[in-house]
JSON list of C-alpha atoms in Angstrom, two decimals:
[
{"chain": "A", "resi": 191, "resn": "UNK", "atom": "CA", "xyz": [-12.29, -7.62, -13.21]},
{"chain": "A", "resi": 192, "resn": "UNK", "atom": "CA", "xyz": [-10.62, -11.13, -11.95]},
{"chain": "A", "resi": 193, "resn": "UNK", "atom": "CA", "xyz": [-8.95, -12.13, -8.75]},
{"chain": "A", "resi": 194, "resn": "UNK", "atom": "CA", "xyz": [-5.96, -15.10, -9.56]},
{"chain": "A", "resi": 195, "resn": "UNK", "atom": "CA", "xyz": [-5.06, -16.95, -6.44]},
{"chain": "A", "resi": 196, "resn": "UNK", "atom": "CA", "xyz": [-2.11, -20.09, -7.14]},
{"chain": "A", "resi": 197, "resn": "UNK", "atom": "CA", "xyz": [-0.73, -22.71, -4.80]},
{"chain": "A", "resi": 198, "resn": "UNK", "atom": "CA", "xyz": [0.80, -25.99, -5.10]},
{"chain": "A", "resi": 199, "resn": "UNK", "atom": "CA", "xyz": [-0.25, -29.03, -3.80]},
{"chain": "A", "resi": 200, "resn": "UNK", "atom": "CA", "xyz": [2.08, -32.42, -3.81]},
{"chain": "A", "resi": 201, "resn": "UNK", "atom": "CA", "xyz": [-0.36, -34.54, -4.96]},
{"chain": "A", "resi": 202, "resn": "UNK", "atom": "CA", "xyz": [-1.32, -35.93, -8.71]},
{"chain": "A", "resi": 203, "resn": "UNK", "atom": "CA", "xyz": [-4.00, -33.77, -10.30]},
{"chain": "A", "resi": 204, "resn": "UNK", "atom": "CA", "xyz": [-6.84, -36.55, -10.46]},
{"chain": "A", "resi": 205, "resn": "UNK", "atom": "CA", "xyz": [-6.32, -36.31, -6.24]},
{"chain": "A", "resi": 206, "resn": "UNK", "atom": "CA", "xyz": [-6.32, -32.84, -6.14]},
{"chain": "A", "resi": 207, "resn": "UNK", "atom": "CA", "xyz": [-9.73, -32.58, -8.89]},
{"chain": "A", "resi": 208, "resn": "UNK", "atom": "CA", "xyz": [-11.41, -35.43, -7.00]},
{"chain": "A", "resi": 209, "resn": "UNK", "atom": "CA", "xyz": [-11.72, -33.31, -3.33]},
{"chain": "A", "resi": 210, "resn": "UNK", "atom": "CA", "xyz": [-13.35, -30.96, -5.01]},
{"chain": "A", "resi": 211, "resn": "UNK", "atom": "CA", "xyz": [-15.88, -32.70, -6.80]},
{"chain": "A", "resi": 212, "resn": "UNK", "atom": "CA", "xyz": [-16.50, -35.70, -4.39]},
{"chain": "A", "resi": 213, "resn": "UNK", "atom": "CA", "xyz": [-19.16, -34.32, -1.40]},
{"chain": "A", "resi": 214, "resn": "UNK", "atom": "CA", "xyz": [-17.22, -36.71, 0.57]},
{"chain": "A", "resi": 215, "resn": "UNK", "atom": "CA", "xyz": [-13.96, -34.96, 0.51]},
{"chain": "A", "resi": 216, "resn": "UNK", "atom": "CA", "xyz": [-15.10, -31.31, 0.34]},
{"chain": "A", "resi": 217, "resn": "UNK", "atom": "CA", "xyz": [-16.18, -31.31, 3.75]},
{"chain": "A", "resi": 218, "resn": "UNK", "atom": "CA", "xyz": [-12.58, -32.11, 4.84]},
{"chain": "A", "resi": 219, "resn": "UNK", "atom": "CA", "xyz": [-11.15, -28.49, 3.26]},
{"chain": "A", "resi": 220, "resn": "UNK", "atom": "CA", "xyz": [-13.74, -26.56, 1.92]},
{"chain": "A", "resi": 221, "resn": "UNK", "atom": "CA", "xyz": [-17.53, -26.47, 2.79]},
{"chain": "A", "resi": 222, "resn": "UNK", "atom": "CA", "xyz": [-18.92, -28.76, 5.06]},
{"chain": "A", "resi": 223, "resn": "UNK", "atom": "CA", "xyz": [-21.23, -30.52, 2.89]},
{"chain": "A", "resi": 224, "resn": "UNK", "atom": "CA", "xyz": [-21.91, -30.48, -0.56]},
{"chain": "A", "resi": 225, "resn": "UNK", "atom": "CA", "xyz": [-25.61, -31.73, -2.15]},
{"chain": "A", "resi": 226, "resn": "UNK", "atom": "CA", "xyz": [-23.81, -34.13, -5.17]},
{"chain": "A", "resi": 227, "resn": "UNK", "atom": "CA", "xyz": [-21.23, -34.94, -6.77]},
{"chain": "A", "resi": 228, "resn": "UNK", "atom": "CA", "xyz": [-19.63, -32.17, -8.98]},
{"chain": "A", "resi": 229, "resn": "UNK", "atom": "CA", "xyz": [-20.87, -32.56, -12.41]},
{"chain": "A", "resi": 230, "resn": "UNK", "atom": "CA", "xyz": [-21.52, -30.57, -15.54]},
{"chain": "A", "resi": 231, "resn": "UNK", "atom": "CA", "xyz": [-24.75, -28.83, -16.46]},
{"chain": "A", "resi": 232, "resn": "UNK", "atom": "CA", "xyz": [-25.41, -29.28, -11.85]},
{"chain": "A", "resi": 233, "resn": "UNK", "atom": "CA", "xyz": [-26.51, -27.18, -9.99]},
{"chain": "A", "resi": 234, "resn": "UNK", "atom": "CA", "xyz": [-25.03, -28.08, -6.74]},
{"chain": "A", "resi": 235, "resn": "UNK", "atom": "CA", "xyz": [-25.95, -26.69, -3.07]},
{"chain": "A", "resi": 236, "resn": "UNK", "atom": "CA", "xyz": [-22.80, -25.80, -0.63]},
{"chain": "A", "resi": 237, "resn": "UNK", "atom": "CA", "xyz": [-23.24, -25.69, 3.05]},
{"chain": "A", "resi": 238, "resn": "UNK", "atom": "CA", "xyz": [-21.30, -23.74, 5.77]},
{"chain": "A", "resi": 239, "resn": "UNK", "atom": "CA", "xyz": [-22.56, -25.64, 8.76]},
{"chain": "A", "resi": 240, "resn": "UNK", "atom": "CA", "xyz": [-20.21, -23.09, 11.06]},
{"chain": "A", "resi": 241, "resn": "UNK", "atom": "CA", "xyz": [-21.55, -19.67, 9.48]},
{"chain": "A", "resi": 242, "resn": "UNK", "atom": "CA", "xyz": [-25.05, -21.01, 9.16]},
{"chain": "A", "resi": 243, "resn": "UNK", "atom": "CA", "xyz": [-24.99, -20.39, 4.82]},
{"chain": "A", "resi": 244, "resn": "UNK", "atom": "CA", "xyz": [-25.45, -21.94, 2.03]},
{"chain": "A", "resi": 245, "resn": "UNK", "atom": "CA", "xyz": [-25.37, -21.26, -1.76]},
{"chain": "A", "resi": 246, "resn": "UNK", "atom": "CA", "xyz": [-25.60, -22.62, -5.18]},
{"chain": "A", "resi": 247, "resn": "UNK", "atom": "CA", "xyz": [-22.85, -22.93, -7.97]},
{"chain": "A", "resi": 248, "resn": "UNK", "atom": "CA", "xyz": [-23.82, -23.97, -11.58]},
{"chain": "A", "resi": 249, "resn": "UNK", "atom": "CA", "xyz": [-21.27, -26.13, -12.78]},
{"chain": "A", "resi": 250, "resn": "UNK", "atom": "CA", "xyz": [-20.66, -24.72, -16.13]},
{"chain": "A", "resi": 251, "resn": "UNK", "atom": "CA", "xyz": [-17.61, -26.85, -17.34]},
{"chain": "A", "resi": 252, "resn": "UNK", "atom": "CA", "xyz": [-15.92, -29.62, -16.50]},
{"chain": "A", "resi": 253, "resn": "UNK", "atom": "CA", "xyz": [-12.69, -31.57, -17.84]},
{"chain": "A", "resi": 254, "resn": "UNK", "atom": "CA", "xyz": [-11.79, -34.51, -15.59]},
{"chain": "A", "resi": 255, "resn": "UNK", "atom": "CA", "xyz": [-8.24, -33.55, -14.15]},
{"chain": "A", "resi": 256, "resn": "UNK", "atom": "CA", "xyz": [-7.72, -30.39, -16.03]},
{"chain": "A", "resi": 257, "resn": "UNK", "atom": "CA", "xyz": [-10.48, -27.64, -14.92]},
{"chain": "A", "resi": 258, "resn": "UNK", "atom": "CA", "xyz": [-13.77, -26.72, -13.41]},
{"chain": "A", "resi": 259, "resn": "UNK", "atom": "CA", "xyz": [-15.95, -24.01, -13.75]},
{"chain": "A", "resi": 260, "resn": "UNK", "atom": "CA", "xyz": [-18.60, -22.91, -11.72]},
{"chain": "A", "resi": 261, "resn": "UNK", "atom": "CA", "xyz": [-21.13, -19.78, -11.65]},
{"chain": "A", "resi": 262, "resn": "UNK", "atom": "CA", "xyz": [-21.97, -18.47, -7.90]},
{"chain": "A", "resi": 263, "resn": "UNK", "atom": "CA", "xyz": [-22.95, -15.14, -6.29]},
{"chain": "A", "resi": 264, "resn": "UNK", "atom": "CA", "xyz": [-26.06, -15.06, -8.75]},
{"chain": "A", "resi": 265, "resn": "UNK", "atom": "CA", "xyz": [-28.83, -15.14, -5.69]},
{"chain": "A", "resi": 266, "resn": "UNK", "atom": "CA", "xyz": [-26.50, -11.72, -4.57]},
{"chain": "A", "resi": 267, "resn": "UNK", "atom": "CA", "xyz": [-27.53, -10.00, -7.67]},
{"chain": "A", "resi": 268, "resn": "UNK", "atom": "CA", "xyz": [-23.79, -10.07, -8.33]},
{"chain": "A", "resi": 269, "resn": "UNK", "atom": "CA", "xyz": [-22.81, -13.76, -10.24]},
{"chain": "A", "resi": 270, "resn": "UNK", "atom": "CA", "xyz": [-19.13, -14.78, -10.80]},
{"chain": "A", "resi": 271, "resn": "UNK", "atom": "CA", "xyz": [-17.99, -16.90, -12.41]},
{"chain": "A", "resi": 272, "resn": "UNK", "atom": "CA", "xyz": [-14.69, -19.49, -11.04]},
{"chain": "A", "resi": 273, "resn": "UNK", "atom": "CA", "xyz": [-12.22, -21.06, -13.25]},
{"chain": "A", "resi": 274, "resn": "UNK", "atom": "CA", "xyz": [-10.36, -24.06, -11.04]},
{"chain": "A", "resi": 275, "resn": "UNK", "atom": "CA", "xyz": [-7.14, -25.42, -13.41]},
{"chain": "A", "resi": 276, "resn": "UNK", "atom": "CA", "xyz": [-5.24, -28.20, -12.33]},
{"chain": "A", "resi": 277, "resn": "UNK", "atom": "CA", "xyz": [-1.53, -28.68, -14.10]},
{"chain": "A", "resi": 278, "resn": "UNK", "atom": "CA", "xyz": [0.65, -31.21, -13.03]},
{"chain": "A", "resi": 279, "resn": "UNK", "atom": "CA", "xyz": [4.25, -29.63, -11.85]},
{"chain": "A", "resi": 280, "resn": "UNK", "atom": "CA", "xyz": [7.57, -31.36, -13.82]},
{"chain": "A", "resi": 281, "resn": "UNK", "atom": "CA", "xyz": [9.34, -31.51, -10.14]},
{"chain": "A", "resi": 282, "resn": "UNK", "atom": "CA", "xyz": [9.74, -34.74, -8.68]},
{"chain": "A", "resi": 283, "resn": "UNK", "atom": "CA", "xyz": [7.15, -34.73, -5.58]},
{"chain": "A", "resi": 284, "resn": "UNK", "atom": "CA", "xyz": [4.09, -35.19, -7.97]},
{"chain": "A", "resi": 285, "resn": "UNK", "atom": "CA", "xyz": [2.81, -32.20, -7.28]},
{"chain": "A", "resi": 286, "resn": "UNK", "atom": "CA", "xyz": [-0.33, -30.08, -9.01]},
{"chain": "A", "resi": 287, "resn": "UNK", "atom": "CA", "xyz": [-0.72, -26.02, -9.30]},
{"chain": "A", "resi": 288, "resn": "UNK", "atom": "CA", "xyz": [-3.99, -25.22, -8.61]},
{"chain": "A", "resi": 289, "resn": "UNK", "atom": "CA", "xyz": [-5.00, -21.87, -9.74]},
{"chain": "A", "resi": 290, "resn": "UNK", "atom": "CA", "xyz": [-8.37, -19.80, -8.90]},
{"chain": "A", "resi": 291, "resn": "UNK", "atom": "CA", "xyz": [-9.69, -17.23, -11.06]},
{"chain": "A", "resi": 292, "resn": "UNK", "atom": "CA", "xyz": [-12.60, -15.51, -10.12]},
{"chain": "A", "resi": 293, "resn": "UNK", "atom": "CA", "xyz": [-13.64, -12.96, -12.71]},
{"chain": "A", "resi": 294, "resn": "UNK", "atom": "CA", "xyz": [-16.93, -10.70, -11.94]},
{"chain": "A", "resi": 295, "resn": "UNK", "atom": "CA", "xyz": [-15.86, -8.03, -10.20]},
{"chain": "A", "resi": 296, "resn": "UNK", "atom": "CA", "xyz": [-17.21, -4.51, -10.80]},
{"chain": "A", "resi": 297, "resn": "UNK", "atom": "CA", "xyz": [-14.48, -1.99, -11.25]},
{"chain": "A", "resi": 298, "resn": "UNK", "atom": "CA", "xyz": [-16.44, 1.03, -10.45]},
{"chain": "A", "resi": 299, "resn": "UNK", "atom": "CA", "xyz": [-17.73, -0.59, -7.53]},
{"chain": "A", "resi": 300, "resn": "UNK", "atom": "CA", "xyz": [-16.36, 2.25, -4.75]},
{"chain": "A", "resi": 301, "resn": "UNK", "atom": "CA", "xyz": [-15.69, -1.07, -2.54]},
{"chain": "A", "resi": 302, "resn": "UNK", "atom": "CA", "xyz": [-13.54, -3.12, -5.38]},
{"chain": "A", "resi": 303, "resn": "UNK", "atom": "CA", "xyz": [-10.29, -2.94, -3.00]},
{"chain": "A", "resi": 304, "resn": "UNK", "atom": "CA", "xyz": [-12.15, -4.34, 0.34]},
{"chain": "A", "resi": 305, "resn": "UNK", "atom": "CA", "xyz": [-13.69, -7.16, -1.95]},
{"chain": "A", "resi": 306, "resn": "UNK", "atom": "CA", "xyz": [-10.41, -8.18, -3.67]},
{"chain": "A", "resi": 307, "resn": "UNK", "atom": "CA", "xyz": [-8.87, -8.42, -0.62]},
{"chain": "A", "resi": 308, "resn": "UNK", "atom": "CA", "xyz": [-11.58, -10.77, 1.03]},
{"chain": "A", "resi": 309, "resn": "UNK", "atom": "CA", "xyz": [-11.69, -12.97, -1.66]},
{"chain": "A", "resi": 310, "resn": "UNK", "atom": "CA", "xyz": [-8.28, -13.07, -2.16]},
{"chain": "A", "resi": 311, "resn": "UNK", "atom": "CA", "xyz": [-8.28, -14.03, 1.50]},
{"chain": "A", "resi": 312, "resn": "UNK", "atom": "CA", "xyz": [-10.63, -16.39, 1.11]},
{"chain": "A", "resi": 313, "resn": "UNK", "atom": "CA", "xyz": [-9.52, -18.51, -1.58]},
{"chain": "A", "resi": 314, "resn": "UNK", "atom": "CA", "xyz": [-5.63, -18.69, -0.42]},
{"chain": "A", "resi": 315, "resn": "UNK", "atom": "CA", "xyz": [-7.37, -20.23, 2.80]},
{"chain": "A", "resi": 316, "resn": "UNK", "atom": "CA", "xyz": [-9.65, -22.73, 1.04]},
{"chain": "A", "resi": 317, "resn": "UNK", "atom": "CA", "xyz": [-6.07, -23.48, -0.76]},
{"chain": "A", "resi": 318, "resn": "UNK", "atom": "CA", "xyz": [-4.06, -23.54, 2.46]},
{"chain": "A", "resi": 319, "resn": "UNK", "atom": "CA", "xyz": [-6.79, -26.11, 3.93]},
{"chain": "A", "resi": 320, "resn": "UNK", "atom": "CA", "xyz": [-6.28, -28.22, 1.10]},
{"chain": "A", "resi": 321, "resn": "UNK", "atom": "CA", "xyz": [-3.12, -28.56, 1.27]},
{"chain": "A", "resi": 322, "resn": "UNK", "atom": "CA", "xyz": [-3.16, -29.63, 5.10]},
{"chain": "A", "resi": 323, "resn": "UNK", "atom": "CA", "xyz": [-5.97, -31.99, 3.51]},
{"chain": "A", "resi": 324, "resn": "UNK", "atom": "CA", "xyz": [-4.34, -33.89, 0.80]},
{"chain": "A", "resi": 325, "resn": "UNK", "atom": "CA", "xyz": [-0.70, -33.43, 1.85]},
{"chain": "A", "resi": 326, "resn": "UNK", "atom": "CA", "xyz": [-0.79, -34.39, 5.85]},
{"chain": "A", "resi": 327, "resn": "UNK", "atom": "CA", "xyz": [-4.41, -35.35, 6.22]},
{"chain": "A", "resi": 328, "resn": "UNK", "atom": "CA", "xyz": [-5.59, -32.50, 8.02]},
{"chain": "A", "resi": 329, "resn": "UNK", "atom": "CA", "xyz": [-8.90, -32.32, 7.95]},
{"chain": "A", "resi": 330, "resn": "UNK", "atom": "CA", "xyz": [-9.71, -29.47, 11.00]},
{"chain": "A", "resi": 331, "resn": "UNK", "atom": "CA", "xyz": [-8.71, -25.92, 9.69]},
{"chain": "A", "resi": 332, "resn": "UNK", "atom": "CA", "xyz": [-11.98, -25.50, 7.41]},
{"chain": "A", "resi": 333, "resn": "UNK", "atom": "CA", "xyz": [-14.39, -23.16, 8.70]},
{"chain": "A", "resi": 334, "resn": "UNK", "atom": "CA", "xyz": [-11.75, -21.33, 11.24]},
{"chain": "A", "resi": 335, "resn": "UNK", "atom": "CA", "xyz": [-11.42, -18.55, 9.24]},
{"chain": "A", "resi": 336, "resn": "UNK", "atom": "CA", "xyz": [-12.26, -14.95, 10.91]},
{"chain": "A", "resi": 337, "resn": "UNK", "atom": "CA", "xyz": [-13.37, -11.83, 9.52]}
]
């Protein structure tokens, strides 16, 4: 089973592509640190400085612009897998839909509902921070989120 989160942010795609990719600009919406540069066939190390974590995502895919996808969850015992797109909008602000499909989920799981929800939760906020990122160059709301 998949979880699809959207948003759009006003910026070109190759912006929008390039914060997640570059460990430089990750930090600023996301994780706070990332071991390398985003890059097919990597298997790159994430870092939650605030919640004292870290994982690993195999990047499985990438087309520069367009779409990355990753594997994580697979030290969990349960792996899923994340589609990122990127499609530039026809309006006149510039602006990119990013959508977020995680797919992975176990539907007999008894606690599918409580899991959609959290992740669904999860990646709107990653989303949200972006867009206070690359829009109005907030770079503070990462990491604030409370469960």
């Amino acid at each position: 089973m998949n979880n699809l989160t959207k948003m759009e942010i006003r910026k070109p795609a190759h912006d929008v592509f390039e914060a997640f990719v570059d460990p430089d600009q990750i930090g600023n919406f996301w994780f706070s640190s990332s071991s390398e540069r985003w890059e097919e066939g990597k298997t790159v190390t994430l870092r939650y400085e605030e919640y004292g974590a870290q994982g690993d995502i195999h990047v499985i895919e990438m087309i520069s612009d367009q779409k990355i996808v990753f594997e994580w969850g697979r030290e969990d015992g349960e792996p899923h897998l994340v589609s990122i797109t990127f499609k530039n909008t026809d309006s006149d602000l510039a602006g990119t839909v990013v959508e977020v499909n995680e797919d992975g989920f176990d539907e007999n799981d008894p606690e599918l509902i409580p899991k959609l929800v959290g992740n669904k939760e999860g990646w709107v906020y990653m989303l949200t921070c972006l867009k206070g990122y690359l829009e109005f160059d907030v770079n503070r709301l990462r990491g604030a989120l409370v469960k």
